[in-house]
XYZ file of C-alpha atoms in Angstrom:
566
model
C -4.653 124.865 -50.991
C -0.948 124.576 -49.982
C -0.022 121.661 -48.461
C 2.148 121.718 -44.895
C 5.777 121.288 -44.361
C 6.083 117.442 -43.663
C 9.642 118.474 -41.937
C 10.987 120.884 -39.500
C 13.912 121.597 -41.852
C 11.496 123.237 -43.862
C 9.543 125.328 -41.230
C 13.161 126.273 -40.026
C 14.020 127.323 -43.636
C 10.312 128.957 -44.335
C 11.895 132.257 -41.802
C 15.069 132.669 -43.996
C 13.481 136.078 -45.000
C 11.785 137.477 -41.811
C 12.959 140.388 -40.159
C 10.716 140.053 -37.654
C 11.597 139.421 -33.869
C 11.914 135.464 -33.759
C 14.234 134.504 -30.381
C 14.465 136.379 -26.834
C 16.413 135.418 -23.826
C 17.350 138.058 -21.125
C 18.515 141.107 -22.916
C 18.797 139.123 -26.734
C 17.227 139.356 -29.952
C 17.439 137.722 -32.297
C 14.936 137.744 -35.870
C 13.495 135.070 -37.666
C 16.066 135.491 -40.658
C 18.887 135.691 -37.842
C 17.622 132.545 -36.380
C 17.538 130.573 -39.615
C 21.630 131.983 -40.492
C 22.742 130.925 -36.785
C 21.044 127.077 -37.644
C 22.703 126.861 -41.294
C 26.113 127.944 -39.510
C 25.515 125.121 -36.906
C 24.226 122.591 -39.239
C 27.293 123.213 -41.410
C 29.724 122.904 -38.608
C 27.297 119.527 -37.891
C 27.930 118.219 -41.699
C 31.523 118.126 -40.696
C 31.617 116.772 -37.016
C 29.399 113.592 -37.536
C 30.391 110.591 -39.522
C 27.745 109.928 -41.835
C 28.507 106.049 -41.526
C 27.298 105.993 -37.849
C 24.577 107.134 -36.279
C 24.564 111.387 -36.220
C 23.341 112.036 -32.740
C 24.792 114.873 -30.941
C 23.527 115.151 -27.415
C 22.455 118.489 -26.130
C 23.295 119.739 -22.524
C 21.691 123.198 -21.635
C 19.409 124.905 -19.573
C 16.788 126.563 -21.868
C 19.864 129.171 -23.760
C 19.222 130.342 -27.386
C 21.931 127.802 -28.200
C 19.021 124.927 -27.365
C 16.881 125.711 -30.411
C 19.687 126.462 -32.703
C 20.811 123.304 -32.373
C 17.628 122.126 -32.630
C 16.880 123.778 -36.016
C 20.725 122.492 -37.312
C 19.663 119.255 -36.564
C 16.633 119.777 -38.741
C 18.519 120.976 -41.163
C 21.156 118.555 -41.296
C 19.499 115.548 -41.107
C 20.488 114.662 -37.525
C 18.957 113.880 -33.927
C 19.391 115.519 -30.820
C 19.258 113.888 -27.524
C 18.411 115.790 -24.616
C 20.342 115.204 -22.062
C 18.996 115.732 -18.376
C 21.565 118.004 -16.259
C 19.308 116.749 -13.304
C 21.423 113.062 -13.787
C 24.738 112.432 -12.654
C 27.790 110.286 -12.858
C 27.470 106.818 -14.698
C 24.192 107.606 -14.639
C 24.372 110.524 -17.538
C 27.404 108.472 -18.887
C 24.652 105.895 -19.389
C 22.069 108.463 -21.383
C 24.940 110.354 -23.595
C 26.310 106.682 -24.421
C 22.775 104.431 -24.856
C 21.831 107.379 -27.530
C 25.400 107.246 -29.744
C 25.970 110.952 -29.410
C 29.234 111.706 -31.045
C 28.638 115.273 -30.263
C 27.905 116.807 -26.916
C 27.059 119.977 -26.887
C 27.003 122.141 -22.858
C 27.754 125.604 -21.441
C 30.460 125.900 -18.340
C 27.778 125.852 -15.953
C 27.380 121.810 -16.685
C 31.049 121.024 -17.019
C 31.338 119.700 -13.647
C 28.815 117.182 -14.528
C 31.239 115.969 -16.726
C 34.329 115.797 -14.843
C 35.622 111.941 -14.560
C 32.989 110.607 -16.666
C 34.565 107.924 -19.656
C 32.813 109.048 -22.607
C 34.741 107.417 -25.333
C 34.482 108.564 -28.851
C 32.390 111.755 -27.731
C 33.365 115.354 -28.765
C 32.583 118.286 -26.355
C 31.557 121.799 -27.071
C 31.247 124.254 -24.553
C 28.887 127.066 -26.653
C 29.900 129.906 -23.748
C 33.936 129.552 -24.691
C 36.461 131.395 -26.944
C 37.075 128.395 -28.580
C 33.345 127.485 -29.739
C 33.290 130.949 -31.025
C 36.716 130.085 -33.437
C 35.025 127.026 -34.022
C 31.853 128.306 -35.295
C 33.191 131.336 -37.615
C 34.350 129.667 -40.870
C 30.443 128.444 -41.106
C 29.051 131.798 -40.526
C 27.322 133.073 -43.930
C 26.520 129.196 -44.641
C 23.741 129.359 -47.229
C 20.762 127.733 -45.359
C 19.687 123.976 -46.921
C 18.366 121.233 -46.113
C 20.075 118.086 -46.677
C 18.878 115.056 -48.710
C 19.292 113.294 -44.939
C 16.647 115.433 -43.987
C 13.493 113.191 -44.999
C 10.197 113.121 -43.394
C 10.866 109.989 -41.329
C 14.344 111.143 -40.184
C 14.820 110.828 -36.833
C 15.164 114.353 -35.080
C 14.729 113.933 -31.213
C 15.360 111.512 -28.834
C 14.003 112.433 -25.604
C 14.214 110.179 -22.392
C 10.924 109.327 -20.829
C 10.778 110.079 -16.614
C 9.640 106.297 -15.944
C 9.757 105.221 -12.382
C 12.023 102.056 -12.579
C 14.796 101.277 -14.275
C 16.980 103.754 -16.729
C 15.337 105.982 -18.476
C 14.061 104.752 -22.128
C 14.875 107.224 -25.240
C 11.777 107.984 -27.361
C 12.167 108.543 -31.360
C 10.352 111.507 -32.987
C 10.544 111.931 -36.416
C 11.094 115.180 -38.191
C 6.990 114.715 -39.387
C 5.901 113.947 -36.142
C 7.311 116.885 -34.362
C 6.493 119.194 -37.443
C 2.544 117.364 -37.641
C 2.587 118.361 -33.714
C 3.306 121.875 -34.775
C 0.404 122.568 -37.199
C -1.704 120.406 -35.011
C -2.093 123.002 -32.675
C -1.067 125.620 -34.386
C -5.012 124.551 -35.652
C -6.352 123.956 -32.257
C -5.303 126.697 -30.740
C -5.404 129.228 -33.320
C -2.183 130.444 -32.814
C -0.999 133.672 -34.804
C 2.671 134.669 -36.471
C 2.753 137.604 -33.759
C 2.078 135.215 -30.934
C 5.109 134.737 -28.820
C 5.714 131.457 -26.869
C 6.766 131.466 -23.522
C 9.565 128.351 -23.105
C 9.815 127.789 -19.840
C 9.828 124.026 -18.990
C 13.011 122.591 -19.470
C 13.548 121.959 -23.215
C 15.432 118.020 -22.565
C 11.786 117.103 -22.215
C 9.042 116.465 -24.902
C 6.826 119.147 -23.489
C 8.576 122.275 -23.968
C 9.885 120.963 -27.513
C 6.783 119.603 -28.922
C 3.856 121.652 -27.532
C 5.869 124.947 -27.173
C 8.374 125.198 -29.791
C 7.026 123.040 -32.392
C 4.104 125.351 -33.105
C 5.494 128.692 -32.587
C 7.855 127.448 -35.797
C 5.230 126.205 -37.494
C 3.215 129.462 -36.857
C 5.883 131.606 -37.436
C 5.358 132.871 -33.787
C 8.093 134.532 -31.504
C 9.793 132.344 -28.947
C 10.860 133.849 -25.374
C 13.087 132.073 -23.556
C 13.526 131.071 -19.764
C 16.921 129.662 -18.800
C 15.077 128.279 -15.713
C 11.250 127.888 -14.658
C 10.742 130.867 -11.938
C 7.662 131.070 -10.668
C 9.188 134.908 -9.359
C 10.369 135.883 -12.829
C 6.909 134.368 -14.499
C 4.886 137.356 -14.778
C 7.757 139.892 -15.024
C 9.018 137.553 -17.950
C 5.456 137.714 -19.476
C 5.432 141.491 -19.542
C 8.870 142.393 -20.775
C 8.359 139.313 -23.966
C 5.162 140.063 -24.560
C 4.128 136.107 -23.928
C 0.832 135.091 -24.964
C 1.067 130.915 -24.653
C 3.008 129.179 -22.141
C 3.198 125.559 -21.166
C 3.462 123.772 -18.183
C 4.121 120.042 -16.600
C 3.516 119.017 -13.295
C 3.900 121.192 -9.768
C 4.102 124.392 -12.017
C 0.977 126.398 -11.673
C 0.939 125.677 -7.742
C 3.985 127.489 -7.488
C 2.339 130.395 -9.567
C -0.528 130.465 -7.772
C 1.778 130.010 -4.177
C 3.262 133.163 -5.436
C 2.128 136.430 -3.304
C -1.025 138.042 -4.995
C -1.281 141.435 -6.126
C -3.421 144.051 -7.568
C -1.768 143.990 -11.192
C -1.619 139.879 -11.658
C -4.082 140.291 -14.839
C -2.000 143.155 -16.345
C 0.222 141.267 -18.904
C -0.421 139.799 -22.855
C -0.726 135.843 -21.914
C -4.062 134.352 -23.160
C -3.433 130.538 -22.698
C -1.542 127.924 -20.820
C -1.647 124.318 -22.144
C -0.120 121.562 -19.964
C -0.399 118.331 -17.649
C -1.574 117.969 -14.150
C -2.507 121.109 -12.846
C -5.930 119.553 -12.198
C -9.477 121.154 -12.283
C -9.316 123.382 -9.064
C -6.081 125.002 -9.463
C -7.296 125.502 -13.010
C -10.297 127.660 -12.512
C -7.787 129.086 -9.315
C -4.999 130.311 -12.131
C -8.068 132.127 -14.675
C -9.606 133.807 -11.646
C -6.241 135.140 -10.379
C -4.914 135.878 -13.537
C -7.520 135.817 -16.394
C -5.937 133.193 -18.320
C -7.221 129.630 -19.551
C -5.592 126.461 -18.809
C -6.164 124.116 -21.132
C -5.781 120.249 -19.664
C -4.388 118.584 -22.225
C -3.227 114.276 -22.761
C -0.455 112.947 -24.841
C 1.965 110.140 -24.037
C 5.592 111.670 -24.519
C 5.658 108.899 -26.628
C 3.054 109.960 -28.978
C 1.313 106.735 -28.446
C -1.962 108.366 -27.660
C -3.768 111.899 -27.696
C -6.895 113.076 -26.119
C -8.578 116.162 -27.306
C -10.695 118.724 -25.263
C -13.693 120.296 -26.388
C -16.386 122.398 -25.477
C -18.676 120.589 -23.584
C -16.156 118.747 -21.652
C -17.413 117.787 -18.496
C -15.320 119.516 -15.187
C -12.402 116.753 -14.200
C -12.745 115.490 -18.057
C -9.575 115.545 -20.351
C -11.749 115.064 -23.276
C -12.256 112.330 -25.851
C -10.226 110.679 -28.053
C -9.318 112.954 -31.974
C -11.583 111.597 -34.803
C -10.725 108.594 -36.069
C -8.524 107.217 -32.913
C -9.568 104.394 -31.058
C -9.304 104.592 -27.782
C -9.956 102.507 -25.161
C -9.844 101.917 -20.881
C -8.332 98.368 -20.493
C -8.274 95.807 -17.686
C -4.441 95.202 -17.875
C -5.075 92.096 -16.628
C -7.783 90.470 -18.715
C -7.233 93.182 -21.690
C -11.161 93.659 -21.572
C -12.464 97.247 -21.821
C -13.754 98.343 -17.814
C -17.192 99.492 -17.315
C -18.214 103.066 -17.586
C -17.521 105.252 -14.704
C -20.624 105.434 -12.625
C -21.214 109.036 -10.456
C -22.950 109.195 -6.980
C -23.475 113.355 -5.504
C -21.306 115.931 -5.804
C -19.399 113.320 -8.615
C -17.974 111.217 -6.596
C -16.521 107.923 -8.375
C -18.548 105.215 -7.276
C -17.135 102.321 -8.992
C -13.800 102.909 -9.379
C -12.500 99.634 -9.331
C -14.854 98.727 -11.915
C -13.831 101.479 -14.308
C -10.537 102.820 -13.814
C -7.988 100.777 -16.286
C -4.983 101.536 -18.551
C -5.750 103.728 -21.831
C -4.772 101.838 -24.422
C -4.939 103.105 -28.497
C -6.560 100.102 -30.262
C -6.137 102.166 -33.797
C -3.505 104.007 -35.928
C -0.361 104.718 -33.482
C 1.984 107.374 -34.295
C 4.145 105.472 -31.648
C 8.028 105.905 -32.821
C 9.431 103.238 -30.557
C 12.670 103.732 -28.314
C 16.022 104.091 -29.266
C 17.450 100.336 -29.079
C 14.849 98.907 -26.656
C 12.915 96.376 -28.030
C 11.966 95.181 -24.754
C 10.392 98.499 -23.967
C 9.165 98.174 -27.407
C 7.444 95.178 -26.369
C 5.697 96.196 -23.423
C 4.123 99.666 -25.167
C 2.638 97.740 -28.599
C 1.611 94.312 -27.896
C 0.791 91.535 -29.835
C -2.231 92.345 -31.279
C -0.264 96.104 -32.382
C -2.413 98.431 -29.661
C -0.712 100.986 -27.909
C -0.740 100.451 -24.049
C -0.159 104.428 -22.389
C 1.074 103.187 -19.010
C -1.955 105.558 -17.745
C -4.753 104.739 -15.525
C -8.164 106.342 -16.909
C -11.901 105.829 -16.416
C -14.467 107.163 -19.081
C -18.434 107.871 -18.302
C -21.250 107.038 -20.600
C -20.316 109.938 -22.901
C -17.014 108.655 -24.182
C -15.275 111.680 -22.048
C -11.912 110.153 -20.645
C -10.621 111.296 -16.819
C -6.849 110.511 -15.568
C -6.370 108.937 -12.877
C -2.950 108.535 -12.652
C -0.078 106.363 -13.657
C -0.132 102.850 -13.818
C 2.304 102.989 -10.693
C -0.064 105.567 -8.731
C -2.786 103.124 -8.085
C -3.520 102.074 -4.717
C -5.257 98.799 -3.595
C -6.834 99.560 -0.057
C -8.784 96.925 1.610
C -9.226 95.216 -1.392
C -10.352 98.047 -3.263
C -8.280 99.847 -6.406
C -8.018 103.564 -6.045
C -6.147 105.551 -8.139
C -3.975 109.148 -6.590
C -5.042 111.412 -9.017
C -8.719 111.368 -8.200
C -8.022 111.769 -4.336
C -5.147 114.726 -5.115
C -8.403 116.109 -7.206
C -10.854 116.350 -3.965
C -7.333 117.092 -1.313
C -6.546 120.103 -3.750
C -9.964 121.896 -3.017
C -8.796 122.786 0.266
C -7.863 126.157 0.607
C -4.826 126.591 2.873
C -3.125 123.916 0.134
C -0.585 125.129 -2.469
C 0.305 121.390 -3.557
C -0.735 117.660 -3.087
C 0.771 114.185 -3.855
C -1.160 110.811 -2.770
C 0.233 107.955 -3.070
C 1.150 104.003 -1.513
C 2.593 103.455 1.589
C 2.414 99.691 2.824
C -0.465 98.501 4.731
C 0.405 95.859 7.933
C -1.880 93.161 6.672
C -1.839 93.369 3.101
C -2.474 95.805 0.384
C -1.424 99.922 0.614
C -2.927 102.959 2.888
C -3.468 106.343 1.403
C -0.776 108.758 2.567
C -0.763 112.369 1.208
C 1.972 114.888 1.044
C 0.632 118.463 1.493
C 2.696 121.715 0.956
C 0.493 124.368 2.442
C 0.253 128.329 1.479
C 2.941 130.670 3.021
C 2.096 131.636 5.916
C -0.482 128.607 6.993
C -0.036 125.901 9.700
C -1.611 122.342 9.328
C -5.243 122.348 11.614
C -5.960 118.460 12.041
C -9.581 119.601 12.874
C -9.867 121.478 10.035
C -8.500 119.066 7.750
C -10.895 116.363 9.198
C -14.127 118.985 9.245
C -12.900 119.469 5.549
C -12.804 115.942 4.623
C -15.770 114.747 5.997
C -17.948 117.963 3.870
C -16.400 116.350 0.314
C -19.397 113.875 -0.641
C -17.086 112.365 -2.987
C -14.619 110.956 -1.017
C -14.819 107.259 -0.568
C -15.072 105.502 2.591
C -11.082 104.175 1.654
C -9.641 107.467 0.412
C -9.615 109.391 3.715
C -5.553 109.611 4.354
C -4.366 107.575 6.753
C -0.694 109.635 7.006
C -0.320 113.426 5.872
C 3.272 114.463 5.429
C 3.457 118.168 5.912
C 5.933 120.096 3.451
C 7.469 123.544 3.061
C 7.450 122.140 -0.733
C 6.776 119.096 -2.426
C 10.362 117.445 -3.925
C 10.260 117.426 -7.842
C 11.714 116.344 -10.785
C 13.616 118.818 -13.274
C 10.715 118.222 -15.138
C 7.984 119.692 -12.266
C 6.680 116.207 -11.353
C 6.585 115.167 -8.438
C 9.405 112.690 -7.149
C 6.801 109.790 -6.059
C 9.623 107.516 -5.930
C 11.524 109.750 -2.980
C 7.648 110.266 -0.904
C 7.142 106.537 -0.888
C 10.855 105.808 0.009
C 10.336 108.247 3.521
C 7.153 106.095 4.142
C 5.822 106.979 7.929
C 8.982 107.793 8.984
C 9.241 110.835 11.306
C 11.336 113.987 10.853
C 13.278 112.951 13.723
C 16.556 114.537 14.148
C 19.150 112.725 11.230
C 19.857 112.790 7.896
C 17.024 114.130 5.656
C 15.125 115.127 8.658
C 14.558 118.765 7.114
C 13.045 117.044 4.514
C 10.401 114.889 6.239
C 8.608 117.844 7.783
C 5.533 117.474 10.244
C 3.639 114.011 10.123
C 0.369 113.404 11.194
C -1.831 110.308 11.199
C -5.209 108.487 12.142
C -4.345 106.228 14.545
C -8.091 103.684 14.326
C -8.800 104.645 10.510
C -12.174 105.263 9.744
C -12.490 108.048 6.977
C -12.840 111.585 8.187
C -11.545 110.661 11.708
C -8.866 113.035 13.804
C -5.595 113.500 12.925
C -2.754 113.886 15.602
C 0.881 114.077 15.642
C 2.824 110.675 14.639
C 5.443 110.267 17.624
C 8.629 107.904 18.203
C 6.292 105.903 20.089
C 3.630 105.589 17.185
C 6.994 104.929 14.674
C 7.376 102.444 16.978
C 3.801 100.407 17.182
C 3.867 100.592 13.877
C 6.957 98.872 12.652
C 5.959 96.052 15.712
C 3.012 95.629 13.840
C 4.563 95.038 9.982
C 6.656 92.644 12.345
C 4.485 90.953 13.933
C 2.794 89.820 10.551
C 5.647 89.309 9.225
C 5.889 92.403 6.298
C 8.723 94.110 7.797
C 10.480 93.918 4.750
C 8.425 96.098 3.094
C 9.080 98.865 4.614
C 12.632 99.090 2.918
C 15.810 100.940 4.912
C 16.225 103.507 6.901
């Protein structure tokens, strides 16, 4: 039996002799073998730009171009790392992220050039790939016989990705040529994927996702990529058609916008069999196979590659799945570090002891945990003392050993003295029809503690009903007593991330503030609230006069200062 490629260098040089159709974007083509020549050109040209007595980072700057994997692949080849660089960040902020990562290299297309314009980047080269001049640069390497160099070991370090953490600057995560190329066959395995598969790329490829469960095992399959300069939830199904897609992944807000999308008669005419991704949730799930016949497939793995989950049949509905054979998972009390008690369900599923059960995941076995580019602190905090890997990600787990998410560590809520964690209370808000998108999360409570608010972005088309909202909530026998929303912001969309998360950090910064009339007031959309609590109870319109009881209140007690600045 032949063994796998340990590196991508040599799943990038396995295609030297296929003809077949290997990279589209737009109105491109480009074939395996042509592929593989464009990568030995570039990884040439890299031999000769980066010192070899410093680090060889070059950072990469693109929307989702063929130039994006090329580089990737040259860096395979060469023995070098690419950091993805968010266009999404600005001023010393992406000075920070090219700098913290030692890219002598940077490579970007016009379009990002005025991202670039006063920044100090000492010591950093610049190639704009859609010039003249990158085009004289690259021609004495054309023909470059494609090899790998001795640089290009198994442990080599081949992307450095920033992590989207919620405080503080981003942290850089290391993935070794074997990791990403073990990702590859990995589901290459799982999901049986075939050399005349193509893979639909479009999530932004700065971020782990689109590199490591879309890219990774088309290469390793010897399937066809497709590109997408930019997620379109428009251009998704025409895209899908004209490539001939049959795998796409997703993070985040992405399949509400697909299903947000108008319907029509021919939505199941296309090639796409599977989607694999994070966070569409179990409703919009079965929402995107009825619509369009295709299988989402929930997966969990820290960008890190701290810890996996795996699903399988049998998986119970709201389930991720269990932890791969031989792992060790576990859900932690973060503050004791003792395992929580198994999820107990009341009718209809509903959560029952939720503070009881819902902890941190944490990997108490083998970790294939890389670390972060020059952060031991951050180091630190993921493997602790005793060498487990602590996700950052609040789970609970039933009887079965079958783990659910329930959000990050920074998505839990502490109502009345109870913990309650968003994702489980976006899972029930989601099942209400006129919704296209949800977000729960903190806002501060005038005593102590948080109150649910929830941000909903509702269907074209479809007004906010507080009766109907209230008739809906009271029907769902698994909402708790404390997960009823207190606030619901309403949204023509909900504000993401270039990665299709949503931006948590800006909700919770508007609070209960009103639309009013100033700046960011198209933003803030209609808000509505319960004035006495009580779960189920009406909704009506939050005025400047309820704005105002409310802020009397935080300072009465003396918590105005949690409610931050205008």
């Amino acid at each position: 039996m032949t063994s796998e490629p340990e590196t991508v260098a040599e799943l990038v040089l396995a295609r030297e002799r296929d003809h077949r159709p290997g990279l589209r974007f737009e109105d491109r083509e480009l074939s395996h073998h042509q592929v593989t020549a464009a990568a030995a050109a570039r990884a040439a040209l890299l031999r000769d730009l980066l010192d070899a007595r410093s680090a060889r980072h070059l950072g990469v700057l693109l929307d989702n171009t063929p130039e994006y994997p090329l580089w990737l692949s040259a860096a395979a080849l060469a023995g070098a790392a690419v950091a993805g660089i968010n266009p999404t960040r600005r001023g010393a902020e992406l000075a920070r992220d090219i700098l913290h990562t030692d890219c002598r290299l940077l490579v970007t297309e016009r379009a990002h050039l005025p991202l670039l314009t006063g920044l100090d980047l000492p010591g950093v080269r610049v190639l704009v790939t859609d010039t003249p001049a990158y085009d004289e640069l690259l021609a004495p390497y054309c023909g470059a016989a494609p090899e790998i160099s001795p640089d290009a070991t198994p442990a080599a370090r081949l992307l450095l990705y920033f992590t989207s953490g919620s405080t503080g600057a981003p942290k850089a995560a290391v993935c070794s040529q074997r990791r990403l190329a073990a990702a590859g066959h990995s589901l290459v395995r799982h999901f049986g994927v075939r050399p005349d598969d193509v893979h639909y790329v479009c999530m932004p490829m700065f971020h782990g996702n689109a590199v490591i469960a879309d890219w990774a095992p088309a290469l390793a399959a010897g399937a066809g990529v497709a590109l997408r300069r930019r997620f379109s939830a428009s251009g998704f199904l025409p895209d899908v058609r004209r490539f001939g897609a049959t795998y796409f992944t997703y993070v985040g807000r992405a399949v509400q916008y697909l299903l947000a999308t108008p319907a029509r008669a021919d939505d199941r005419e296309h090639s796409l069999r599977l989607g694999f991704g994070t966070e569409a949730g179990a409703v919009d799930a079965r929402r995107f196979e009825e619509r369009f016949g295709v299988r989402l497939v929930e997966g969990y793995g820290s960008s890190e590659g701290g810890a996996a989950i795996q699903r399988s049949s049998g998986t119970p509905d709201g389930a991720i799945g269990r932890a791969a054979p031989g792992d060790d998972l576990a859900v932690l009390d973060p503050g004791t570090g003792k395992e929580c008690a198994a999820a107990e369900f009341g009718p209809g599923g509903r959560l029952l002891n939720g503070d009881a059960a819902i902890g941190e995941l944490v990997n108490r076995g083998r970790s294939p945990f890389e670390g972060y580019w020059r952060n031991a602190a951050a180091d630190a905090e993921r493997v602790r003392g005793d060498g487990w890997y602590w996700t950052g990600d609040l789970f609970y787990r039933d009887a079965s050993g079958y783990l659910y998410f329930a959000g990050r560590a920074d998505d839990r809520l502490r109502v009345d003295s109870e913990n309650l964690a968003a994702a489980v209370i976006e899972a029930i808000l989601a099942r209400w029809e006129p919704v296209a998108a949800v977000a729960v999360y903190a806002v501060p409570d005038p005593v102590a503690g948080d109150q649910v608010m929830a941000a909903l972005a509702l269907r074209d088309g479809v007004s906010f009903d507080p009766l109907a909202f209230s008739a809906f909530l009271l029907a769902q026998g698994d909402l708790g007593t404390k997960m009823a929303p207190r606030f619901v912001r309403v949204l023509p969309r909900l504000p993401v991330t270039a990665t299709h998360k949503v931006a948590r950090a800006a909700l919770r910064g508007e609070g209960f503030r009103r639309a009013g009339s100033g700046a960011g007031a198209g933003e803030r959309g209609e808000l509505w609230w319960r004035p006495r609590g009580g779960g189920g109870g009406g909704y009506r319109e939050f005025t400047v006069g309820d704005e105002e009881a409310v802020v009397g209140e935080f300072r009465e007690r003396g918590r105005e200062g949690v409610l931050g600045e205008e």
